Amino acid sequence: MTGEIGREWIEHDFDPPTREVAQGHPWLLIVDGHSSHFTQEFLEYVKDHDIHVLCLPPHTTHTLQSGFYANPSSAQPTNLQ
């Protein structure tokens, strides 16, 4: 995956379906350490759209990802106030 594809993915595939669930609150994207997640364009997009990015440690996604997985269509925002 290239940096350009990473930017297209977050802009067209991740952001639209999850933005509605976030209901105006910042939300979290958990990624592995792939370089496509850390291009200038990708990081500018997440900053401009209030998306927080958490990068998992290298070689741990196979162990950790099942504990973080949530279906965006069924996720419920948490009111932290």
PDB file of N, CA and C in Angstrom, residues 1-3 32-40 42:
ATOM      1  N   MET A   1       0.854  -1.166   0.000  1.00  0.00           N
ATOM      2  CA  MET A   1       0.000   0.000   0.000  1.00  0.00           C
ATOM      3  C   MET A   1       0.900   1.228   0.000  1.00  0.00           C
ATOM      4  N   THR A   2       0.565   2.190  -0.825  1.00  0.00           N
ATOM      5  CA  THR A   2       1.377   3.402  -0.911  1.00  0.00           C
ATOM      6  C   THR A   2       0.757   4.510  -0.071  1.00  0.00           C
ATOM      7  N   GLY A   3       1.516   5.578   0.114  1.00  0.00           N
ATOM      8  CA  GLY A   3       0.997   6.719   0.845  1.00  0.00           C
ATOM      9  C   GLY A   3      -0.230   7.314   0.191  1.00  0.00           C
ATOM     10  N   ASP A  32      -1.405  -0.322  12.228  1.00  0.00           N
ATOM     11  CA  ASP A  32      -0.087  -0.920  12.428  1.00  0.00           C
ATOM     12  C   ASP A  32       0.945   0.121  11.998  1.00  0.00           C
ATOM     13  N   GLY A  33       2.181  -0.203  12.011  1.00  0.00           N
ATOM     14  CA  GLY A  33       3.228   0.772  11.719  1.00  0.00           C
ATOM     15  C   GLY A  33       3.566   0.920  10.254  1.00  0.00           C
ATOM     16  N   HIS A  34       2.676   0.503   9.354  1.00  0.00           N
ATOM     17  CA  HIS A  34       2.968   0.588   7.926  1.00  0.00           C
ATOM     18  C   HIS A  34       3.205   2.040   7.513  1.00  0.00           C
ATOM     19  N   SER A  35       4.153   2.238   6.632  1.00  0.00           N
ATOM     20  CA  SER A  35       4.540   3.600   6.238  1.00  0.00           C
ATOM     21  C   SER A  35       3.399   4.374   5.577  1.00  0.00           C
ATOM     22  N   SER A  36       2.429   3.694   4.992  1.00  0.00           N
ATOM     23  CA  SER A  36       1.316   4.400   4.347  1.00  0.00           C
ATOM     24  C   SER A  36       0.442   5.138   5.362  1.00  0.00           C
ATOM     25  N   HIS A  37       0.555   4.791   6.641  1.00  0.00           N
ATOM     26  CA  HIS A  37      -0.226   5.459   7.674  1.00  0.00           C
ATOM     27  C   HIS A  37       0.474   6.697   8.214  1.00  0.00           C
ATOM     28  N   PHE A  38       1.659   6.962   7.740  1.00  0.00           N
ATOM     29  CA  PHE A  38       2.426   8.064   8.309  1.00  0.00           C
ATOM     30  C   PHE A  38       3.029   8.963   7.244  1.00  0.00           C
ATOM     31  N   THR A  39       2.278   9.167   6.165  1.00  0.00           N
ATOM     32  CA  THR A  39       2.707  10.136   5.161  1.00  0.00           C
ATOM     33  C   THR A  39       2.227  11.516   5.587  1.00  0.00           C
ATOM     34  N   GLN A  40       2.811  12.534   5.024  1.00  0.00           N
ATOM     35  CA  GLN A  40       2.410  13.908   5.337  1.00  0.00           C
ATOM     36  C   GLN A  40       0.917  14.102   5.039  1.00  0.00           C
ATOM     37  N   PHE A  42      -1.522  11.849   4.863  1.00  0.00           N
ATOM     38  CA  PHE A  42      -2.345  11.071   5.795  1.00  0.00           C
ATOM     39  C   PHE A  42      -2.453  11.794   7.138  1.00  0.00           C
TER      40      PHE A  42
END
